[in-house]
Tab-separated table of C-alpha atoms and ligand atoms in Angstrom:
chain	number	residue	atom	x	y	z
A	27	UNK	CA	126.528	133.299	101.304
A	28	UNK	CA	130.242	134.551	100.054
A	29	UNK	CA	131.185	130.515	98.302
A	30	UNK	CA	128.640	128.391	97.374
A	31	UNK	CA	128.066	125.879	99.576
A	32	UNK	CA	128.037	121.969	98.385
A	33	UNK	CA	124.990	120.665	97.962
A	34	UNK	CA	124.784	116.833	97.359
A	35	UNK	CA	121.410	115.733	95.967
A	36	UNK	CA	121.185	111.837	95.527
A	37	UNK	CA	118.344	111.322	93.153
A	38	UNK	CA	117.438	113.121	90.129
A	39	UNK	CA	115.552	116.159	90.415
A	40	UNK	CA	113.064	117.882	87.657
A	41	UNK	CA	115.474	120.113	85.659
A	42	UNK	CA	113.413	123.320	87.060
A	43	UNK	CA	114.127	122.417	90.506
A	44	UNK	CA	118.110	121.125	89.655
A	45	UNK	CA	118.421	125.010	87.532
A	46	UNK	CA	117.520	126.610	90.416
A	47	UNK	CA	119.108	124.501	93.024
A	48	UNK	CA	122.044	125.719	90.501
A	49	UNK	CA	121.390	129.481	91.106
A	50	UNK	CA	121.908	128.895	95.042
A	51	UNK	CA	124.416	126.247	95.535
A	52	UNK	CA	127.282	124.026	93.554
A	53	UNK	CA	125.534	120.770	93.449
A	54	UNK	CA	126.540	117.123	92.875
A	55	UNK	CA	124.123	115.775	90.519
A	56	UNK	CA	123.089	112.490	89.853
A	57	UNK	CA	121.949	112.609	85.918
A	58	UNK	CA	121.613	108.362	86.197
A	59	UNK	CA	119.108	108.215	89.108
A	60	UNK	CA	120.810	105.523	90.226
A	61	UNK	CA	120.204	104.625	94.093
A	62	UNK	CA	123.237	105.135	95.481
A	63	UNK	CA	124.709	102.501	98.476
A	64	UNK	CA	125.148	104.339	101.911
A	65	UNK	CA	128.426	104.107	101.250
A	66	UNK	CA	128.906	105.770	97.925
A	67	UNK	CA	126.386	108.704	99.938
A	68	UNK	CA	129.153	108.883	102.882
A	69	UNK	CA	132.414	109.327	100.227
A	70	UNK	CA	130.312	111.802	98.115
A	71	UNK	CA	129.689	113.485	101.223
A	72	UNK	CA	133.056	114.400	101.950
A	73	UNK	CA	132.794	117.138	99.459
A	74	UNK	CA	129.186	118.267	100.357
A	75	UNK	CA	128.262	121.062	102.879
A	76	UNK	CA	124.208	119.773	102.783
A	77	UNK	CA	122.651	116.529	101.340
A	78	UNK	CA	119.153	116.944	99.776
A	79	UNK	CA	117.914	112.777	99.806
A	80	UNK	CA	114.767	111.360	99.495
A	81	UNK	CA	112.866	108.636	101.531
A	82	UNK	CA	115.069	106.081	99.434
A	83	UNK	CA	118.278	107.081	101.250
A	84	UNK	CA	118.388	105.294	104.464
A	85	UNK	CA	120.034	108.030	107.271
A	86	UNK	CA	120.341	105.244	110.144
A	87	UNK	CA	122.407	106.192	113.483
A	88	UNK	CA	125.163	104.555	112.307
A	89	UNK	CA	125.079	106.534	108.887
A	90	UNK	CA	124.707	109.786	110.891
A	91	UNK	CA	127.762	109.396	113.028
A	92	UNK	CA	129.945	108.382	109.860
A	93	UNK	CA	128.535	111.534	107.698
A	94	UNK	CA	131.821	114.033	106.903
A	95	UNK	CA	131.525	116.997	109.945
A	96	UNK	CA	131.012	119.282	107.088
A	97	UNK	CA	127.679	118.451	106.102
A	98	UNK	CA	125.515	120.577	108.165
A	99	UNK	CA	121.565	119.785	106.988
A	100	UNK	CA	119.912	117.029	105.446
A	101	UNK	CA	117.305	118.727	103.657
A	102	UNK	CA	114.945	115.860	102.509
A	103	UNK	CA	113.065	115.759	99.597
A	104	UNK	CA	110.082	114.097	101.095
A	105	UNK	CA	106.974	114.868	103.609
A	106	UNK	CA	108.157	111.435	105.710
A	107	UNK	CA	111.190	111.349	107.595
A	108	UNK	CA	110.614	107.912	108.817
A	109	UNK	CA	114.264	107.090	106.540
A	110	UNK	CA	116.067	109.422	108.853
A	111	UNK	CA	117.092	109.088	112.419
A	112	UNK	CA	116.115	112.543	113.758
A	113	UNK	CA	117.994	111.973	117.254
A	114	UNK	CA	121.147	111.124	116.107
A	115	UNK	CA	120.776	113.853	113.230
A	116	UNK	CA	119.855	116.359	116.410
A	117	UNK	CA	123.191	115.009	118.397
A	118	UNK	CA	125.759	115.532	115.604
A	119	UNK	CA	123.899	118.476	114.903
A	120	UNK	CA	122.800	118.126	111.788
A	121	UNK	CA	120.022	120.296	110.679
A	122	UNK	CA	116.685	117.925	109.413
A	123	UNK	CA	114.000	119.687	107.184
A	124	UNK	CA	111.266	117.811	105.239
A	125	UNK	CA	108.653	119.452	102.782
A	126	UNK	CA	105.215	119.186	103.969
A	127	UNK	CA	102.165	120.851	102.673
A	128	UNK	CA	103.264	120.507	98.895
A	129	UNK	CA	102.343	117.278	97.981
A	130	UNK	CA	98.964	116.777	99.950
A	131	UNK	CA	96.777	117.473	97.317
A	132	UNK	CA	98.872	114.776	94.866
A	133	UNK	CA	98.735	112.250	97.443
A	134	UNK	CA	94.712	112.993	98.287
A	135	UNK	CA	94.381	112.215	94.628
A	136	UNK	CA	95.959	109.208	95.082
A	137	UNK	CA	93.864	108.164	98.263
A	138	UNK	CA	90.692	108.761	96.310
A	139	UNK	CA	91.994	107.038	93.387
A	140	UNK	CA	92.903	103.877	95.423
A	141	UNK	CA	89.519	104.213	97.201
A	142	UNK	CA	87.602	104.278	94.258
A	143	UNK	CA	89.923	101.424	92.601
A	144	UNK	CA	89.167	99.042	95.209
A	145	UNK	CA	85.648	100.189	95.771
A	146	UNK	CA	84.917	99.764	92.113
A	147	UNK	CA	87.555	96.454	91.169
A	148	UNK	CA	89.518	98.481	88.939
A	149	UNK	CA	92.248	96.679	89.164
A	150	UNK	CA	90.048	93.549	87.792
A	151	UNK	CA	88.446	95.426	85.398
A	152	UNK	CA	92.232	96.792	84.026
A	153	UNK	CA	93.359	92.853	83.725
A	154	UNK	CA	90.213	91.412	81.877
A	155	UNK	CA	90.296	94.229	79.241
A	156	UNK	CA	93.913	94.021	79.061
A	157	UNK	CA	93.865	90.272	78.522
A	158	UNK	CA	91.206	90.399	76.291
A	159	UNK	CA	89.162	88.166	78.704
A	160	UNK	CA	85.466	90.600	78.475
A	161	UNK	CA	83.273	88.239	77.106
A	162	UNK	CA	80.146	89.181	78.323
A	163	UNK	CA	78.192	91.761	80.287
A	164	UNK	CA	75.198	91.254	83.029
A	165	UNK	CA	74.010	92.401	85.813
A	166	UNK	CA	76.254	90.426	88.290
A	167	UNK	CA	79.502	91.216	86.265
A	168	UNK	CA	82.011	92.759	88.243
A	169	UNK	CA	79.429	94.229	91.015
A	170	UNK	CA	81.774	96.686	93.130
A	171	UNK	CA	80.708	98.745	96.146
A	172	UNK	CA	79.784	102.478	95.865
A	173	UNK	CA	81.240	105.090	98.033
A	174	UNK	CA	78.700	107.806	97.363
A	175	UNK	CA	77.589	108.822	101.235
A	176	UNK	CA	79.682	106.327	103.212
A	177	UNK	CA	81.695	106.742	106.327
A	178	UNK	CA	85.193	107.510	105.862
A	179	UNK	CA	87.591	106.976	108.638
A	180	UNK	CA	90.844	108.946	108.528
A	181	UNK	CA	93.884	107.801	110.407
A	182	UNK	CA	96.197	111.011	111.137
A	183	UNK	CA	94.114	114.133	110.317
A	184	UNK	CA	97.499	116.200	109.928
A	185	UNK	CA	97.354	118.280	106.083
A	186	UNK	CA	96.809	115.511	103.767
A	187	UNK	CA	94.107	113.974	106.029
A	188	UNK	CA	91.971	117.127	105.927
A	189	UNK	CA	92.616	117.388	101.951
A	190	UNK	CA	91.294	113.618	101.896
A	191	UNK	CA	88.052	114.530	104.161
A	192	UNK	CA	87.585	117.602	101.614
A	193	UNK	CA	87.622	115.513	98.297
A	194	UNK	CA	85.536	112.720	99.758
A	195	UNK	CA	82.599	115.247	101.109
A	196	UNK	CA	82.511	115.552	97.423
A	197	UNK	CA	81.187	111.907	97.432
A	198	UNK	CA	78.773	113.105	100.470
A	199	UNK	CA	80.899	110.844	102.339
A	200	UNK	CA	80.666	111.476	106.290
A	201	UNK	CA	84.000	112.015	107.873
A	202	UNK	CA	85.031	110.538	110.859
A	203	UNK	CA	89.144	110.882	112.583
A	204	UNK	CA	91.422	109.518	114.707
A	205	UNK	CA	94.645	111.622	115.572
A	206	UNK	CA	96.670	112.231	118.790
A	207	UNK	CA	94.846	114.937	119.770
A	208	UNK	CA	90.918	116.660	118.072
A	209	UNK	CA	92.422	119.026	115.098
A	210	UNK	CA	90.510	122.184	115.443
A	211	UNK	CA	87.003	122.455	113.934
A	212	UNK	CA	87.575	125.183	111.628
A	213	UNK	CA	90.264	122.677	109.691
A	214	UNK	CA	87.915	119.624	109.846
A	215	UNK	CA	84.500	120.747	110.097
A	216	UNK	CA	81.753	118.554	110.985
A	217	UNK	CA	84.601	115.322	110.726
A	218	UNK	CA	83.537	113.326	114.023
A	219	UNK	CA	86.404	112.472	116.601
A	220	UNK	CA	87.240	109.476	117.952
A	221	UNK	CA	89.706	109.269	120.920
A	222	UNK	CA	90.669	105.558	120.108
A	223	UNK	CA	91.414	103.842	116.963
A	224	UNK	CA	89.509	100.694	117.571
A	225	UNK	CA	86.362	103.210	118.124
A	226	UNK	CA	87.194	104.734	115.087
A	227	UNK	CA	87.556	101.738	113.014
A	228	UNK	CA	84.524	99.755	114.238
A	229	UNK	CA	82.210	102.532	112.773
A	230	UNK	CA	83.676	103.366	109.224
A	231	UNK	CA	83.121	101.950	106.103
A	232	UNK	CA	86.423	102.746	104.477
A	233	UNK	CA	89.902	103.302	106.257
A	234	UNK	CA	92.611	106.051	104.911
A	235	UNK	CA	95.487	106.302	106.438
A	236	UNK	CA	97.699	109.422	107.041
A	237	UNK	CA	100.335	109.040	110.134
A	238	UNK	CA	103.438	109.056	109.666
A	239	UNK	CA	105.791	105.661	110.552
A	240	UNK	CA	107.107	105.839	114.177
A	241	UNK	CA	107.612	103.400	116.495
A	242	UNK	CA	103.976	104.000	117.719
A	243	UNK	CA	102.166	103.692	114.338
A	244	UNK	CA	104.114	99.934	113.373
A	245	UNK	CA	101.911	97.702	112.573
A	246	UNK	CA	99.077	99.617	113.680
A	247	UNK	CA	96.597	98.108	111.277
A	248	UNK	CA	97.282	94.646	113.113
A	249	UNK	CA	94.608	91.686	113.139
A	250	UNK	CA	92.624	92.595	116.448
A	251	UNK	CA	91.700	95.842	115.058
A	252	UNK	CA	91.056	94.478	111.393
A	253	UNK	CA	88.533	92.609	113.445
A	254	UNK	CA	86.531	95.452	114.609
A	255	UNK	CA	85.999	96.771	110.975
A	256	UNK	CA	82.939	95.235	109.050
A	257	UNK	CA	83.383	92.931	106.388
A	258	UNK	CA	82.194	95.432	103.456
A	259	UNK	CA	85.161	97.721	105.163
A	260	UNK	CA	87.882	98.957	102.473
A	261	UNK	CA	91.428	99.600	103.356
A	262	UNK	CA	94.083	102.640	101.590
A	263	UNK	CA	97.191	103.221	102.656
A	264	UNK	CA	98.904	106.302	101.165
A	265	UNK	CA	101.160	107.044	103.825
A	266	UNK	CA	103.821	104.244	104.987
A	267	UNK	CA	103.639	101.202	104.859
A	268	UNK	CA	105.470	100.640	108.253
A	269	UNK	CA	101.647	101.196	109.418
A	270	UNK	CA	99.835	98.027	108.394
A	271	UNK	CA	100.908	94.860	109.449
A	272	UNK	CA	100.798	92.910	105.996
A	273	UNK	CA	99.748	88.765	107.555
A	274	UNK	CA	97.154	90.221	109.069
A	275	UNK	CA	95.707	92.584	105.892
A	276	UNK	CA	96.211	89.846	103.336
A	277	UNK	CA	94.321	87.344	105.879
A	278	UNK	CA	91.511	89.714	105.977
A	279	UNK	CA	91.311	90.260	102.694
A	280	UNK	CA	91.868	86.662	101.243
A	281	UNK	CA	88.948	85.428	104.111
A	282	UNK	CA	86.823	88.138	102.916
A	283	UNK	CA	86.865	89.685	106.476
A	284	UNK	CA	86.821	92.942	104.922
A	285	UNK	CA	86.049	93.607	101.381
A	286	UNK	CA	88.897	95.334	99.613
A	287	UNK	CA	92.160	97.245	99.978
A	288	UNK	CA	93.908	99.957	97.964
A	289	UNK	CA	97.469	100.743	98.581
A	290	UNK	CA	100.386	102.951	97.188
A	291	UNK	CA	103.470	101.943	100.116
A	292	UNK	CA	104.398	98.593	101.341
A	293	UNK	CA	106.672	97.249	103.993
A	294	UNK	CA	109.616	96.047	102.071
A	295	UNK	CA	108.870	98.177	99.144
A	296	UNK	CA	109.780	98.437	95.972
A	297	UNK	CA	111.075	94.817	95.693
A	298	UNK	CA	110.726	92.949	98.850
A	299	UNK	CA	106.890	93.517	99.484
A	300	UNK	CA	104.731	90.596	100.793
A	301	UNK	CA	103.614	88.711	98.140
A	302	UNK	CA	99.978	87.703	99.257
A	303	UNK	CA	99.055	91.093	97.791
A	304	UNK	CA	99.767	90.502	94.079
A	305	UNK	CA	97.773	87.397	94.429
A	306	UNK	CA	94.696	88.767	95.191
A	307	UNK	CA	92.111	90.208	93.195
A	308	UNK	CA	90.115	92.629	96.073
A	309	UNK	CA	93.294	94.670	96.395
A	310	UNK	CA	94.078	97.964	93.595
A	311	UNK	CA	98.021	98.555	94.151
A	312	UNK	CA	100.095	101.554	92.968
A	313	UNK	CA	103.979	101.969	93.326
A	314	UNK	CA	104.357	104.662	95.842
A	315	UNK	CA	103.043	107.460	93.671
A	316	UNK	CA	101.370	109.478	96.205
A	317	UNK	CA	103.381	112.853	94.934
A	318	UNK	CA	104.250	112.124	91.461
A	319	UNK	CA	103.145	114.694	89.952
A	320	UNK	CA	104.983	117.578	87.868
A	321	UNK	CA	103.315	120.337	89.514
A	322	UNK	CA	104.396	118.532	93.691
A	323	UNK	CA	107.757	116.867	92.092
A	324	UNK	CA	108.773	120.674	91.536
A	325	UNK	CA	106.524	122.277	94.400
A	326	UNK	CA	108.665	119.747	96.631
A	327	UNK	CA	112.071	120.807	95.340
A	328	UNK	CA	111.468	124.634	95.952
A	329	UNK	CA	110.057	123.905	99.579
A	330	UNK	CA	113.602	122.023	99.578
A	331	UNK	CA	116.018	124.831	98.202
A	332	UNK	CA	114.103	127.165	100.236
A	333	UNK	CA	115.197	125.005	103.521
A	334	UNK	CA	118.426	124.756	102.258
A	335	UNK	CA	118.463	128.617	101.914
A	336	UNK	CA	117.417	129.288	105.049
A	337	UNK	CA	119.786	126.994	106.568
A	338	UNK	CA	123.110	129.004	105.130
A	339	UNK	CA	121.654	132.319	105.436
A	340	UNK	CA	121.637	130.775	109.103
A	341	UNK	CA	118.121	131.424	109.803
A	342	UNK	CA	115.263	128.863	110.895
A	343	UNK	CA	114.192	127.082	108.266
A	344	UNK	CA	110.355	127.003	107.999
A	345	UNK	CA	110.438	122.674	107.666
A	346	UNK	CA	112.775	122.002	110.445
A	347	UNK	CA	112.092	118.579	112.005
A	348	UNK	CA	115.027	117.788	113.778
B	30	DGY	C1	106.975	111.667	100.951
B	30	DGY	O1	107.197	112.831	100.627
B	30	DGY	O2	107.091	111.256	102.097
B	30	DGY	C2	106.580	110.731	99.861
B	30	DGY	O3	106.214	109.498	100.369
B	30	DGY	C3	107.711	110.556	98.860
B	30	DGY	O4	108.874	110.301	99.530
């Protein structure tokens, strides 16, 4: 690289990861955090050779075809990619890399977290200390279910699945999967395969999810298949929301057709998520904080620089996606 090539990065980064960006590039900073409108994204773009975004920048078609011809990669600061359009990225030849690997042991944290949360009513528990509302304690007071040697279904068994299905053998759970295709038995072990979802789901106790949002995983937690799960039957969603249709999961759980949910990503999130959920008491709800952690905030901007590296030494990049 003779000049430094632009890079544009649209949220702020941990100070390690915007230094070293620094070493590599000129960057365009944004100290404020503020989400910036697609537009302000396009005119900043004029000067920018690369944009590094994160899931909260929407890259639509129409976005794509407007971005300056001089931005040659969008190297996202994210696992998902569901915010970018990869085929128009691919026809204006843009270069697409995401950062996988990095942030599946944060987000398995978070899966076991939410799992034990709504197994366990933490999120009750939270709001009657906080509140100053304990008045008593007996037997029958706050009763949760244990997850000690269950059966836990995972949805996707791509990297963060198997780190899920690792931590939860810890709990002597059994681990059952659903993906595309079996993942090989010396990633997954003894995890049983199911080749439908609806098998997978009518013989689990709790449900994680981990596919990504595509037009074939939209509202793939719909009501017939909340059907087929039991009624003690726990929901967590760590990976999009886009998965789970919401009518149907707050139905389920405000009928007590299954017994609990635990979720970190919502359709419509941060501010436009369906409200049924913040109503309910058998639901423990994060703020899509799956990777927020120092050591996977900065593991993801490395995997990120390295991409963008790659990219204007004009080699493969190891995260390409589109
Ligand atoms: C990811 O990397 O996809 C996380 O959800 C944060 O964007």
């Amino acid at each position: 690289m003779d000049n430094k090539p632009v890079v544009l990065v649209t949220r702020k980064l941990p100070d390690a990861v915007e230094g070293k960006l620094a070493e590599h590039f000129e960057v365009i900073l944004n100290p404020d955090d503020r989400l910036y409108t697609t537009d302000e994204i396009l005119e900043l773009a004029n000067q920018a050779d690369a944009i590094l975004p994160c899931h909260t920048e929407k890259f639509i078609a129409e976005t794509i075809a407007l971005l300056p011809s001089r931005v040659k990669a969008i190297a996202n600061y994210s696992v998902g990619v569901d915010h970018v359009d990869l085929e128009a990225a691919t026809q204006k030849g843009v270069i697409v890399t995401n950062t996988p690997d990095v942030l599946s042991d944060a987000t398995a944290e978070i899966a076991m977290l939410l799992m034990l949360g709504a197994a366990r009513r933490a999120s009750e528990g939270e709001r009657i200390m906080r509140s100053q509302q304990w008045k008593d304690w007996s037997p029958a007071f706050m009763v949760g279910q244990q997850i000690t040697g269950k059966r836990l279904g995972i949805l996707g068994m791509g990297r963060v699945g198997q780190v899920v299905a690792q931590r939860a053998r810890g709990f002597d759970m059994t681990i059952h999967y659903h993906n595309r295709r079996p993942v090989d038995s010396e990633l997954v072990g003894d995890a049983v395969y199911h080749a439908s979802v609806e098998d997978l789901l009518a013989q689990i106790d709790v449900l994680s999810t981990h596919c990504p949002a595509s037009e074939q995983t939209r509202g793939l937690l719909n009501s017939q298949r909340i059907a087929l799960m039991h009624s003690n039957a726990i929901v967590v969603n760590t990976s999009r929301g886009g998965v789970v249709d919401d009518d149907a999961l707050v139905k389920a759980l405000e009928s007590g057709q299954i017994a609990a949910a635990g979720l970190d990503v919502y359709n419509g999130e941060p501010d436009n998520i369906h409200p049924g959920y913040a109503r309910l008491d058998n639901v423990f709800l994060l703020p899509h904080i799956g990777s927020a952690t120092h050591e996977t905030r900065n593991a993801m901007g490395y995997r990120a620089i390295d991409n963008l590296i790659a990219i204007f030494n004009h080699e493969q990049p190891r995260d390409r996606v589109a």
